[in-house]
Tab-separated table of C-alpha atoms in Angstrom:
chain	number	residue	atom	x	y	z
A	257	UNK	CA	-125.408	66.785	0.148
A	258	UNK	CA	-124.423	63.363	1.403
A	259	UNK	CA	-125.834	59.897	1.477
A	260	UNK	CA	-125.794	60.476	5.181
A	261	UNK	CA	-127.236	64.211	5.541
A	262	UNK	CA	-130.367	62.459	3.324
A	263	UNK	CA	-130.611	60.080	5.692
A	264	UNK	CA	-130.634	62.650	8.630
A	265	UNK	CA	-133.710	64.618	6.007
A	266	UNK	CA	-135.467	61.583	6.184
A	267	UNK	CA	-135.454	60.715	9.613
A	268	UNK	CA	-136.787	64.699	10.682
A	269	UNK	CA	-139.475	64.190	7.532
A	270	UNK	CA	-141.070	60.907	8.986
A	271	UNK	CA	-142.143	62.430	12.728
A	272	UNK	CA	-143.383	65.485	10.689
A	273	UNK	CA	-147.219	66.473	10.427
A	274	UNK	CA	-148.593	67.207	6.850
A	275	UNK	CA	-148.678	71.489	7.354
A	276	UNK	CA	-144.791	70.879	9.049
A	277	UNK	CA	-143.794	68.615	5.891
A	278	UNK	CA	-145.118	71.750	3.879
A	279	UNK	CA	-142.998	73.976	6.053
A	280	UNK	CA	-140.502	71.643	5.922
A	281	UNK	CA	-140.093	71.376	2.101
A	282	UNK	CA	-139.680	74.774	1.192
A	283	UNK	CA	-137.686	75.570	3.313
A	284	UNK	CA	-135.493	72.507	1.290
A	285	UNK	CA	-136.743	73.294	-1.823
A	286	UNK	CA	-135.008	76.854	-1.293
A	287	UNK	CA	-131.848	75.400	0.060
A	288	UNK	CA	-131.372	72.743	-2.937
A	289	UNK	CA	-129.850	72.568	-6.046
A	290	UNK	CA	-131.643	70.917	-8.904
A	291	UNK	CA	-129.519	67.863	-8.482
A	292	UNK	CA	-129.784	67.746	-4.917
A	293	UNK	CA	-133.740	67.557	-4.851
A	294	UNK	CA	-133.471	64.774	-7.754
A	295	UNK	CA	-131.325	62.645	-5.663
A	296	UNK	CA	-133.549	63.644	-2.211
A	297	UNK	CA	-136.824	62.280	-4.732
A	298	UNK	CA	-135.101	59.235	-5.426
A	299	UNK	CA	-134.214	58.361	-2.182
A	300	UNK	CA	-137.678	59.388	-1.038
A	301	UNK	CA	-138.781	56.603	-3.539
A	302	UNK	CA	-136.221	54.092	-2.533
A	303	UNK	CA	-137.673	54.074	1.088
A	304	UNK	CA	-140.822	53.737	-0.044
A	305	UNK	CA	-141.688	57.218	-0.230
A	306	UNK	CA	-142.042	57.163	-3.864
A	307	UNK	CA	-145.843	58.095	-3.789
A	308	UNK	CA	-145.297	61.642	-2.426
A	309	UNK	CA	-145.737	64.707	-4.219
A	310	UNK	CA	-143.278	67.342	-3.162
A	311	UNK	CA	-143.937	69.717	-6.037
A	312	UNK	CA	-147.610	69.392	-5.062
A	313	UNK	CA	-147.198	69.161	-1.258
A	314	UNK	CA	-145.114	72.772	-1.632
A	315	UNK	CA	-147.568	76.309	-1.278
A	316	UNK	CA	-149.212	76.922	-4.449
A	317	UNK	CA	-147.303	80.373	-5.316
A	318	UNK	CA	-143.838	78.253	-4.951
A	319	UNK	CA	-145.134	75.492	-7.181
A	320	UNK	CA	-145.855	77.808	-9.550
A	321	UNK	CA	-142.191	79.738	-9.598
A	322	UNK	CA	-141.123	76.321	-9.920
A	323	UNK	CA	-142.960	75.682	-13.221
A	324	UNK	CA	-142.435	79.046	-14.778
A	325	UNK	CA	-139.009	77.627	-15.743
A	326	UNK	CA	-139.968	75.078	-17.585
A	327	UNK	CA	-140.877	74.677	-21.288
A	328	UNK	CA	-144.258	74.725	-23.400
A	329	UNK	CA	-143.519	71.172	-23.546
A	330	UNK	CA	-142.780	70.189	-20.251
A	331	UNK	CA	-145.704	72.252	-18.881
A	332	UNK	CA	-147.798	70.125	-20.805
A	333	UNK	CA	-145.930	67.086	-19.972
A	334	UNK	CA	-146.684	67.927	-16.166
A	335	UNK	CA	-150.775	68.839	-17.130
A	336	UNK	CA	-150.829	64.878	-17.246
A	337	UNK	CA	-149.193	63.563	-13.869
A	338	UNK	CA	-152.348	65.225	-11.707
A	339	UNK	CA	-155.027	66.795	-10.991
A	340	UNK	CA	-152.688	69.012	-8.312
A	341	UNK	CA	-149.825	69.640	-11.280
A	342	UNK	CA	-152.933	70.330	-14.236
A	343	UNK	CA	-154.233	73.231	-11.650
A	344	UNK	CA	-150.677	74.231	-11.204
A	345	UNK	CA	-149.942	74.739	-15.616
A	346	UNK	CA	-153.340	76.430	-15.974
A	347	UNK	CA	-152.053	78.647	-13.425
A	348	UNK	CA	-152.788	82.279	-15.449
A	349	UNK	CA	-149.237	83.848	-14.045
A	350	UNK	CA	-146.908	81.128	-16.030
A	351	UNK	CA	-148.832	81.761	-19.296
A	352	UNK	CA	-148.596	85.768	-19.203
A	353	UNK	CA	-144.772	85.125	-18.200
A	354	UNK	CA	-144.440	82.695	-20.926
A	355	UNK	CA	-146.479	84.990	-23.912
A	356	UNK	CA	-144.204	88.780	-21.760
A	357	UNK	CA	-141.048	86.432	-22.769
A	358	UNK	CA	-142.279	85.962	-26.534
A	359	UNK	CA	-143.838	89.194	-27.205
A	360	UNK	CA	-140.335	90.792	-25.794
A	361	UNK	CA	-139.376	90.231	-29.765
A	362	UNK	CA	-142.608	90.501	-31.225
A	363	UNK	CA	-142.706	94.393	-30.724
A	364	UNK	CA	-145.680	95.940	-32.260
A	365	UNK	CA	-147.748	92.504	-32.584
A	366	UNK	CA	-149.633	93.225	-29.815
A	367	UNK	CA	-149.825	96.730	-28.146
A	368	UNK	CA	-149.540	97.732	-24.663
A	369	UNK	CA	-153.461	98.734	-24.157
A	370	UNK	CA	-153.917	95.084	-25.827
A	371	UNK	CA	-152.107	93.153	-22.713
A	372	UNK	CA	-153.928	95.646	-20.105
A	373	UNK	CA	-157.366	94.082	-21.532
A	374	UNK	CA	-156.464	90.539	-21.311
A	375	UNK	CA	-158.409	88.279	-18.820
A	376	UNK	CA	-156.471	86.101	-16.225
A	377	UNK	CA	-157.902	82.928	-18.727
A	378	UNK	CA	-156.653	84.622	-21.941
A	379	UNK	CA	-153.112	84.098	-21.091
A	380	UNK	CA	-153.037	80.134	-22.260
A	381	UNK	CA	-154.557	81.424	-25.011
A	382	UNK	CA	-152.479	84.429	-26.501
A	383	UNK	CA	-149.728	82.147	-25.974
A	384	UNK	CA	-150.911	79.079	-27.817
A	385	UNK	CA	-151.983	81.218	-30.845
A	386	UNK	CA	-148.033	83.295	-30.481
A	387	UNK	CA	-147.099	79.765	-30.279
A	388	UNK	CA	-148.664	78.207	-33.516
A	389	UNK	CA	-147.466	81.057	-35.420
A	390	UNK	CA	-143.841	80.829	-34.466
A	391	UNK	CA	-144.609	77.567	-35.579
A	392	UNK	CA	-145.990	78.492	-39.001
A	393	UNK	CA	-142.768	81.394	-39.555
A	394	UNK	CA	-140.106	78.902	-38.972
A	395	UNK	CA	-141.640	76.502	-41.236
A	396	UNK	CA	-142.466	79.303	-44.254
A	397	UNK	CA	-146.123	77.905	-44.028
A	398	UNK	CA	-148.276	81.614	-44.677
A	399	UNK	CA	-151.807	80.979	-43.169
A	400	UNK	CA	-153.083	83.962	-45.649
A	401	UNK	CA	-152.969	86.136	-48.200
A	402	UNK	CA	-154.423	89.488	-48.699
A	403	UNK	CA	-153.638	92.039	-51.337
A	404	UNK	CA	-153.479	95.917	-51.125
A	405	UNK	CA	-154.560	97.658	-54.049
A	406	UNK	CA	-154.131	101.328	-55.026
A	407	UNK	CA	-150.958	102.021	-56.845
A	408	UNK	CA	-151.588	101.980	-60.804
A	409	UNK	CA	-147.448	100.995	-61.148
A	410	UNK	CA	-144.376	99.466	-59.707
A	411	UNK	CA	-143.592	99.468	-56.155
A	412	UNK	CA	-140.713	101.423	-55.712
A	413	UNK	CA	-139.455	101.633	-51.858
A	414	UNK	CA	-141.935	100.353	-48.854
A	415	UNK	CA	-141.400	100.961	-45.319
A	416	UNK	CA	-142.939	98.781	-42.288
A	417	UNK	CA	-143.434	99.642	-38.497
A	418	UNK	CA	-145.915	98.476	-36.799
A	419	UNK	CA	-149.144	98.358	-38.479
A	420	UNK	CA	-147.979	101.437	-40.591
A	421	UNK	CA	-146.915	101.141	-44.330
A	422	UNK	CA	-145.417	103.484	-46.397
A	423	UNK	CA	-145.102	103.107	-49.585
A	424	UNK	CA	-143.358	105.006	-53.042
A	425	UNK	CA	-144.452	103.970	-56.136
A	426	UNK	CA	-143.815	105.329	-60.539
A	427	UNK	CA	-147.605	106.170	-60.227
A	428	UNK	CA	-146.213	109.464	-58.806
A	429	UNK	CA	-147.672	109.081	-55.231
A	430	UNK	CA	-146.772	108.012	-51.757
A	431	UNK	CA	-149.421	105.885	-49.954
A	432	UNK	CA	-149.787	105.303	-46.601
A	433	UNK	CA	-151.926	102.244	-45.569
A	434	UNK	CA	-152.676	100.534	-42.088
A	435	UNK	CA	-152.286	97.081	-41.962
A	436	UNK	CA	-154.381	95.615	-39.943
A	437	UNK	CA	-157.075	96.571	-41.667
A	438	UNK	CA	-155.663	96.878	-45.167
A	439	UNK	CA	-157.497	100.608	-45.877
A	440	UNK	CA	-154.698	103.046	-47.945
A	441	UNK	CA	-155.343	105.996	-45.044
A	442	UNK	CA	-153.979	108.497	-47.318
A	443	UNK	CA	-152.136	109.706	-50.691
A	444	UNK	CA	-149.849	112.083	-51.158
A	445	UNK	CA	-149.414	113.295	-54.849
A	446	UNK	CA	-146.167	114.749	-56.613
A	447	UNK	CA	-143.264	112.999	-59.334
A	448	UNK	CA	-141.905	109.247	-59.382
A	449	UNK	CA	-140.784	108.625	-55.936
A	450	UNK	CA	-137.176	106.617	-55.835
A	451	UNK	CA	-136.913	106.687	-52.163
A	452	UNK	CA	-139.640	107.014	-48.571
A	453	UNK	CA	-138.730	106.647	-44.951
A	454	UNK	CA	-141.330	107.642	-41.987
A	455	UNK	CA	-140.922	108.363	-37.907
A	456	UNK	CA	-144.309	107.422	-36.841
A	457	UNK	CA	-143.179	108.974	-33.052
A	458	UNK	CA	-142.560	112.617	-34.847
A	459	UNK	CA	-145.588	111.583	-37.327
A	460	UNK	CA	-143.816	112.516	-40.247
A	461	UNK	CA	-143.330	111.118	-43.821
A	462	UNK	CA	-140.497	111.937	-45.976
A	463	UNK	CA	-139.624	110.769	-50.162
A	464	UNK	CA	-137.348	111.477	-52.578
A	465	UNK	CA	-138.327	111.802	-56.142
A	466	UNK	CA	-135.724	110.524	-59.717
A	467	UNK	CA	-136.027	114.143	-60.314
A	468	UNK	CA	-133.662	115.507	-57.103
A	469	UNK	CA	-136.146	116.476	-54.959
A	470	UNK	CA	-136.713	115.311	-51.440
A	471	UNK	CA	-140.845	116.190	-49.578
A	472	UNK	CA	-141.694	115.940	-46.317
A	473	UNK	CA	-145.316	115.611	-45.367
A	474	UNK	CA	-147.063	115.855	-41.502
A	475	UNK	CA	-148.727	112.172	-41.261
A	476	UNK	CA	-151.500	113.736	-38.699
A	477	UNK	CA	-152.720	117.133	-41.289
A	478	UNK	CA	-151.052	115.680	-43.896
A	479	UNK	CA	-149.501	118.858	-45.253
A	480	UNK	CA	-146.254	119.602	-47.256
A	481	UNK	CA	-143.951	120.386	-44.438
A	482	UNK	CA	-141.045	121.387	-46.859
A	483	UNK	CA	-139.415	120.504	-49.437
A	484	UNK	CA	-135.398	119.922	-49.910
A	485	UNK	CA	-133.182	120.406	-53.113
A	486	UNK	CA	-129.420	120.495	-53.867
A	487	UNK	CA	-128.615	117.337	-55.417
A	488	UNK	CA	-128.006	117.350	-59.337
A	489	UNK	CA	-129.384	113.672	-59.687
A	490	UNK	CA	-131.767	111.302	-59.020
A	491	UNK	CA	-131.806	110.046	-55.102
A	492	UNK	CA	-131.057	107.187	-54.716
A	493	UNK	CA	-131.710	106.856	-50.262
A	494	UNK	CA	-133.623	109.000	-47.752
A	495	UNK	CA	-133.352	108.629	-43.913
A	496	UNK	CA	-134.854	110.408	-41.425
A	497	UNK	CA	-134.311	111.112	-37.365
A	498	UNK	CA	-135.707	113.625	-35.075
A	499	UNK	CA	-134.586	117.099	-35.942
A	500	UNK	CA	-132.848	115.654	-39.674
A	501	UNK	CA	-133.040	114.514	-43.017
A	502	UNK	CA	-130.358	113.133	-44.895
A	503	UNK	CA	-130.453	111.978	-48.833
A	504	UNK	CA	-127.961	110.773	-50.904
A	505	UNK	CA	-127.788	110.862	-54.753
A	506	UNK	CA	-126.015	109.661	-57.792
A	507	UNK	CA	-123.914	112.891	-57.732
A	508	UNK	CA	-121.881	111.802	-54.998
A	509	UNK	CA	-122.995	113.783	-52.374
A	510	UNK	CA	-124.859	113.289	-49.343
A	511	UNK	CA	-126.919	116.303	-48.483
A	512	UNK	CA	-128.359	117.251	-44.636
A	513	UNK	CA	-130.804	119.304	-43.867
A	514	UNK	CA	-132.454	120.175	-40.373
A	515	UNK	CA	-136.227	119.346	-41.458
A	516	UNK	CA	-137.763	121.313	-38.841
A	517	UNK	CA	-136.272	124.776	-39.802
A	518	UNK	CA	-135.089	123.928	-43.420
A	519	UNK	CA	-131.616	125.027	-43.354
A	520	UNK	CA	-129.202	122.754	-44.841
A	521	UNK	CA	-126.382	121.561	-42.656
A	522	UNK	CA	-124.189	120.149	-44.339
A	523	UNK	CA	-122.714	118.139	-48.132
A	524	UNK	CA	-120.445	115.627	-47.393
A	525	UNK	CA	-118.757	114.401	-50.508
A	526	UNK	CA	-119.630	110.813	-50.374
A	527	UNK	CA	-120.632	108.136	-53.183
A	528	UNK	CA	-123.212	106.731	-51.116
A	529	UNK	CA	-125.638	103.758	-52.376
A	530	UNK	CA	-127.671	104.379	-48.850
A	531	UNK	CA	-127.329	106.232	-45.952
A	532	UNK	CA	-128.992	105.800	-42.096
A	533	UNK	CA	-129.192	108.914	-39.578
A	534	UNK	CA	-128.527	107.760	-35.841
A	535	UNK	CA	-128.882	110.841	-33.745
A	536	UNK	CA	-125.935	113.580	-34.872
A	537	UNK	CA	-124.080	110.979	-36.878
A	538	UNK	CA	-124.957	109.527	-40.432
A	539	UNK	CA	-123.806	106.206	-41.573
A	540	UNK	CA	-122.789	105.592	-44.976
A	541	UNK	CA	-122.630	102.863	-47.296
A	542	UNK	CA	-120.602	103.012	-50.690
A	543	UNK	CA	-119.344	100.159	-52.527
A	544	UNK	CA	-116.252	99.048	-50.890
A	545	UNK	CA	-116.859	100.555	-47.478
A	546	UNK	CA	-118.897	101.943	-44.973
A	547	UNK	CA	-118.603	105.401	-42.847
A	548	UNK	CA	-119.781	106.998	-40.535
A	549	UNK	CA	-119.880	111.204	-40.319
A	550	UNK	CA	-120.898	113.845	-37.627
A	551	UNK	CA	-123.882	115.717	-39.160
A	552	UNK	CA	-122.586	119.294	-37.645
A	553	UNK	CA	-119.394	119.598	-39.537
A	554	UNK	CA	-119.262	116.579	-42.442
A	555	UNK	CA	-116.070	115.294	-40.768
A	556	UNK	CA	-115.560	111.647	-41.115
A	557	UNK	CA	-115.483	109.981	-37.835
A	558	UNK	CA	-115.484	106.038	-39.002
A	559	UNK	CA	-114.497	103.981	-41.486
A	560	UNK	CA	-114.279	100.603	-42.576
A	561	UNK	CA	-113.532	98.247	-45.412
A	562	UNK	CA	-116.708	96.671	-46.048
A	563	UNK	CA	-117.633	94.406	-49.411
A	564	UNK	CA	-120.618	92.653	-48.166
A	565	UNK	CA	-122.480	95.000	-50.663
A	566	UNK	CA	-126.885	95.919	-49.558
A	567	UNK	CA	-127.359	92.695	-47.882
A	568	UNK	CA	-125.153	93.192	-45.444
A	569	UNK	CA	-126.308	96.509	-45.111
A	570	UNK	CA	-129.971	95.707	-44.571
A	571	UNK	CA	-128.911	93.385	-41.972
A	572	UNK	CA	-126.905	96.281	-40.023
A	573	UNK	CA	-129.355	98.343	-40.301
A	574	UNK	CA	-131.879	96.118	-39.152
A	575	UNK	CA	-129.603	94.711	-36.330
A	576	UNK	CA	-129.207	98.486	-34.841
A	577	UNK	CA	-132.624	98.895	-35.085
A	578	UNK	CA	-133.531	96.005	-33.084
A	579	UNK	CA	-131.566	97.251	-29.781
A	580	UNK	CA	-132.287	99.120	-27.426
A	581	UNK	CA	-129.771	102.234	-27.605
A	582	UNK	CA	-127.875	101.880	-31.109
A	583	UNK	CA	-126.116	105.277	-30.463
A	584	UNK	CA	-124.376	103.767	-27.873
A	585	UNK	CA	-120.913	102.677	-29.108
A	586	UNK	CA	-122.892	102.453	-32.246
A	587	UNK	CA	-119.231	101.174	-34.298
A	588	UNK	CA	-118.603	98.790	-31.777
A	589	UNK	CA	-121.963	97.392	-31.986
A	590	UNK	CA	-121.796	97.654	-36.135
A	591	UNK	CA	-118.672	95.697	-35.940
A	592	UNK	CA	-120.139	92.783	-33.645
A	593	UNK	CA	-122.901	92.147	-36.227
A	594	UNK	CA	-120.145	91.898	-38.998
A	595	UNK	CA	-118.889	88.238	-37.989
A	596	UNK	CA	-122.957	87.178	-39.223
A	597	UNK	CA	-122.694	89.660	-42.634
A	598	UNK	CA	-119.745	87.328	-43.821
A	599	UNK	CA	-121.576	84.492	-43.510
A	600	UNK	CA	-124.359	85.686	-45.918
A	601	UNK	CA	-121.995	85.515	-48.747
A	602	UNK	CA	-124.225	82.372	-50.268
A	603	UNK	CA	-126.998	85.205	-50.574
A	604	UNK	CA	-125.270	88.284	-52.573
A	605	UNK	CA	-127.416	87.500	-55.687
A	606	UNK	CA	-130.679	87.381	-54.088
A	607	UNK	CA	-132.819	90.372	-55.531
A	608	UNK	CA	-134.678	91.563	-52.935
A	609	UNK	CA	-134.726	90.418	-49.177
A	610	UNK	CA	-135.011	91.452	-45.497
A	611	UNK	CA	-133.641	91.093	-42.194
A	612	UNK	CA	-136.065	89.847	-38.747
A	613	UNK	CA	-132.994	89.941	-37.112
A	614	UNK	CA	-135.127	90.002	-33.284
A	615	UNK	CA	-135.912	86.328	-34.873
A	616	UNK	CA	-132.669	85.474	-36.525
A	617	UNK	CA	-134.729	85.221	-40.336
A	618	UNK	CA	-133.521	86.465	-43.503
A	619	UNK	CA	-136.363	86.497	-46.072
A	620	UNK	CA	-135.112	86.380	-49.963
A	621	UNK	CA	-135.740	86.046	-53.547
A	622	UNK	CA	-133.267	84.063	-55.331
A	623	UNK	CA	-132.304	86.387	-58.501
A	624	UNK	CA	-132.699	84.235	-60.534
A	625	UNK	CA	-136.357	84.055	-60.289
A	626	UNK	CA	-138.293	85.823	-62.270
A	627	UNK	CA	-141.652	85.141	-60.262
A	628	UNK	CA	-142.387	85.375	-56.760
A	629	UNK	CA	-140.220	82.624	-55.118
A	630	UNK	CA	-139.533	83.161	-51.446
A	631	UNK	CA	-137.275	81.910	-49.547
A	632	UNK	CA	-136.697	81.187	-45.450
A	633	UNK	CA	-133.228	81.385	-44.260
A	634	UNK	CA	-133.234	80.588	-40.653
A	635	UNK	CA	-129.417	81.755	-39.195
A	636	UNK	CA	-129.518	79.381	-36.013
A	637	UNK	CA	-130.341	76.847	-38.191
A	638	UNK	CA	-126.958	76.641	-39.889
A	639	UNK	CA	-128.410	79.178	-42.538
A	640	UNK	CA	-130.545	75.945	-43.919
A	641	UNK	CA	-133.124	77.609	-46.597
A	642	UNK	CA	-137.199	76.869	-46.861
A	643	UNK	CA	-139.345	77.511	-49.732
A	644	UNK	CA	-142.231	79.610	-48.088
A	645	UNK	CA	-145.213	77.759	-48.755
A	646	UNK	CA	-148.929	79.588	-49.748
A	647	UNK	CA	-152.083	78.325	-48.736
A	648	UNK	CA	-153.648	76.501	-51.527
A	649	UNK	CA	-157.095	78.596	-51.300
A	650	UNK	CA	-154.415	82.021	-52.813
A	651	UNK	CA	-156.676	82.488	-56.014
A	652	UNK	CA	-159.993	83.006	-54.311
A	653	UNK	CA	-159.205	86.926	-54.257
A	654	UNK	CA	-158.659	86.730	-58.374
A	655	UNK	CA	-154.848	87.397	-58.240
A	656	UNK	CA	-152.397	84.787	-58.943
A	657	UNK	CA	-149.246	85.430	-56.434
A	658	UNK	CA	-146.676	83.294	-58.417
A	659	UNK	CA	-147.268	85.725	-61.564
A	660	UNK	CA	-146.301	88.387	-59.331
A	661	UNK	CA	-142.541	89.740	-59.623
A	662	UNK	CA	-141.570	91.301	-56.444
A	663	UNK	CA	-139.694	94.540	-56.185
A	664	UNK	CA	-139.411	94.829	-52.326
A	665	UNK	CA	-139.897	92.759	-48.946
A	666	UNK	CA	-140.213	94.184	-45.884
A	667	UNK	CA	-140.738	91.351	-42.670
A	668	UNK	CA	-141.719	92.203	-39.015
A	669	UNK	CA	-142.214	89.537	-36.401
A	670	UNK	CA	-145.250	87.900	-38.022
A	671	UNK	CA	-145.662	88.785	-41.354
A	672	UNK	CA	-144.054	89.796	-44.846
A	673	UNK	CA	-145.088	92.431	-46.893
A	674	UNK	CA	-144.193	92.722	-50.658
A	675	UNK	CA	-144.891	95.225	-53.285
A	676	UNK	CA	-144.978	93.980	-56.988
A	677	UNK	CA	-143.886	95.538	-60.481
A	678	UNK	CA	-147.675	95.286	-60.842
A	679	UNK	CA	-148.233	97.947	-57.335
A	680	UNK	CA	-150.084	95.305	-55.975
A	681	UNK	CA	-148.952	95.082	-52.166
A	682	UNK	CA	-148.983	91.541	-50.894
A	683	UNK	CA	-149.412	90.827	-47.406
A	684	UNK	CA	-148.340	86.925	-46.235
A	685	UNK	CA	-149.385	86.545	-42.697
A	686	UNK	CA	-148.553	83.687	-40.185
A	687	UNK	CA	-151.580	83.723	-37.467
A	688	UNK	CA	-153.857	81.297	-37.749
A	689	UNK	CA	-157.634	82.171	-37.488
């Protein structure tokens, strides 16, 4: 747009009444670039128009499409210019588009019967509290501490989704707990369990004992469903999907079975240190490579060279987690994620850790430590490293965290969960009260 064609705007603008001048300026607004209606405002304050409001002036509902773009910052930036622009950022439809945009990643923070139930006003609000706690996660500051108790030893294997826990412990049971509200909901009694993994859809639990044995349990009557031998070692990984189970042992095979029937499908030869079901394909990780095999007939359908050892791993697996349909072009999507597993080469002696990878954090122990040190890494950040900090009030509940030695870490989008050598189960949570 021209010197000249503003000049021609200007001219129509001055013989218009205030409801044409609304007309009028949505019609432009629609028309404009971003650049173009900067220039047309500082022209409009050149000829002495300076004192009008077009963002106010336009219909409420455009004003507001207008602001939806802009930041937490600017939003509040704009509260101050007006009265018109403050009614326009407490406008309830920005803030529910703003806290839709960050809950998008925060999967299982807030449930879907939770957002039906919030009031017009409560938007500003859920997103000021998702706000502060993004806040508190990037900056490793935990706003509390709570401890799970139950398990009389170590913490073997934990699994977290949602507000669901599972976890295996040398105290010869499996415990699941919710939580939210910290209650153990349920144990399930048998040998040292090496390995767990859960579907919470098909509400089923399954574990693998040092002893061979692999149990699956229904989560809803909480019966022994079946139970799965043919390994001549200890397991060492369990995985589950819809209709299968998959373990693999220190015997160098990795066994299948079809958990709702109980026939075994098939023993692929495989020295496997874990292994991941995706549909009718298992993925397999062994020291120098990983592979990938069609359940029905063991055949190896993938393979690559792959020395980025189980922290690389737990970020793949993680990573295909986090989309939306990871058994489509599953390899080429494994592949993609490979150019960020060669930059965690700085973290191959960290002794446990886990993967956000919605959030881009990586969670660790250095291993080294022999106490509970934890450490932020923050990948758009340049990988740059924070020391997660405790609140200082930790030893009201009797326990001393740093004394604790952690055995595993599992994150979601706003908290960490760690079980001990002890079996406590520490939960570090980032909402504020």
């Amino acid at each position: 747009m021209s010197s000249n064609d503003f000049e021609s705007v200007l001219s129509k603008f001055k013989v218009l009444n205030r409801e044409q001048r609304k007309f009028f300026l949505t019609a432009l607004v629609e028309d404009c670039t971003p650049h173009e209606l900067y220039t047309l405002q500082q022209t409009l304050r050149i000829k002495n128009y300076g004192g009008f409001d077009i963002v106010g002036t336009l219909p409420f509902e455009l004003s507001v499409k207008i602001f939806e773009y802009l930041d937490c910052k600017d939003l509040c930036s704009c509260r101050e210019v007006n009265q018109k622009w403050r009614s326009i950022t407490k406008d309830s439809t920005i803030w529910r588009t703003k806290c839709l945009e960050m809950l998008y990643n925060d999967k299982g923070s807030i449930t879907a019967d939770d957002i039906k139930n919030i009031p017009k006003e409560g938007w500003e609000k859920l997103y000021s509290k998702l706000y502060r706690r993004e806040v508190n996660w990037n900056n490793g500051r935990v706003q509390r501490l709570r401890f799970l108790k139950g398990h009389k030893d170590r913490i073997t294997d934990s699994k977290l989704k949602g507000n669901i826990l599972v976890t295996g412990s040398a105290d010869r049971t499996v415990r699941i707990w919710n939580v939210d509200t910290g209650q153990c909901e349920h144990v399930f009694s048998g040998n040292v369990f090496s390995c767990v993994d859960f579907l919470p859809e098909e509400k089923i639990i399954a574990a693998s004992t040092y002893f061979r044995s692999s149990f699956l349990w229904s989560m809803e009557t909480k019966e022994l469903l079946g139970e799965f031998n043919g390994h001549v070692s200890a397991v060492r990984c369990i995985s589950l999907s819809k209709s299968f189970i998959a373990s693999c042992a220190f015997d160098g095979s990795v066994i299948v079975w079809n958990w709702k029937s109980g026939e075994k499908i098939a023993t692929i030869p495989a020295d496997s240190i874990a292994v991941r079901i995706f549909d009718t394909t298992i993925l397999s990780l062994s020291s120098q490579k990983i592979e990938a095999f069609d359940i029905n007939d063991g055949k190896c359908i993938f393979s690559s060279p792959f020395e980025e050892g189980l922290v690389g791993w737990s970020y793949i697996q993680n990573y295909l987690s986090s989309i939306e349909n990871p058994d489509d072009g599953i390899y080429e999507q494994m592949l993609s994620s490979l150019s960020v597993v060669k930059r965690l080469s700085d973290y191959f002696s960290v002794r446990v850790f886990d993967f956000d990878t919605r959030k881009s954090r990586f969670v660790r122990i250095d291993g080294q430590s022999p106490s509970a040190v934890l450490w932020l890494a923050l990948f758009d950040h340049n990988y740059k490293s924070k020391r997660i900090e405790y609140p200082c009030n930790e030893n009201t509940t009797g326990l001393d965290i740093s004394k604790e030695i952690f055995r595993t870490i599992n994150v979601d989008c706003h908290r960490i969960v760690a079980g001990c050598l002890s079996g406590i189960i520490v939960l570090l949570e980032f909402d504020e009260n």
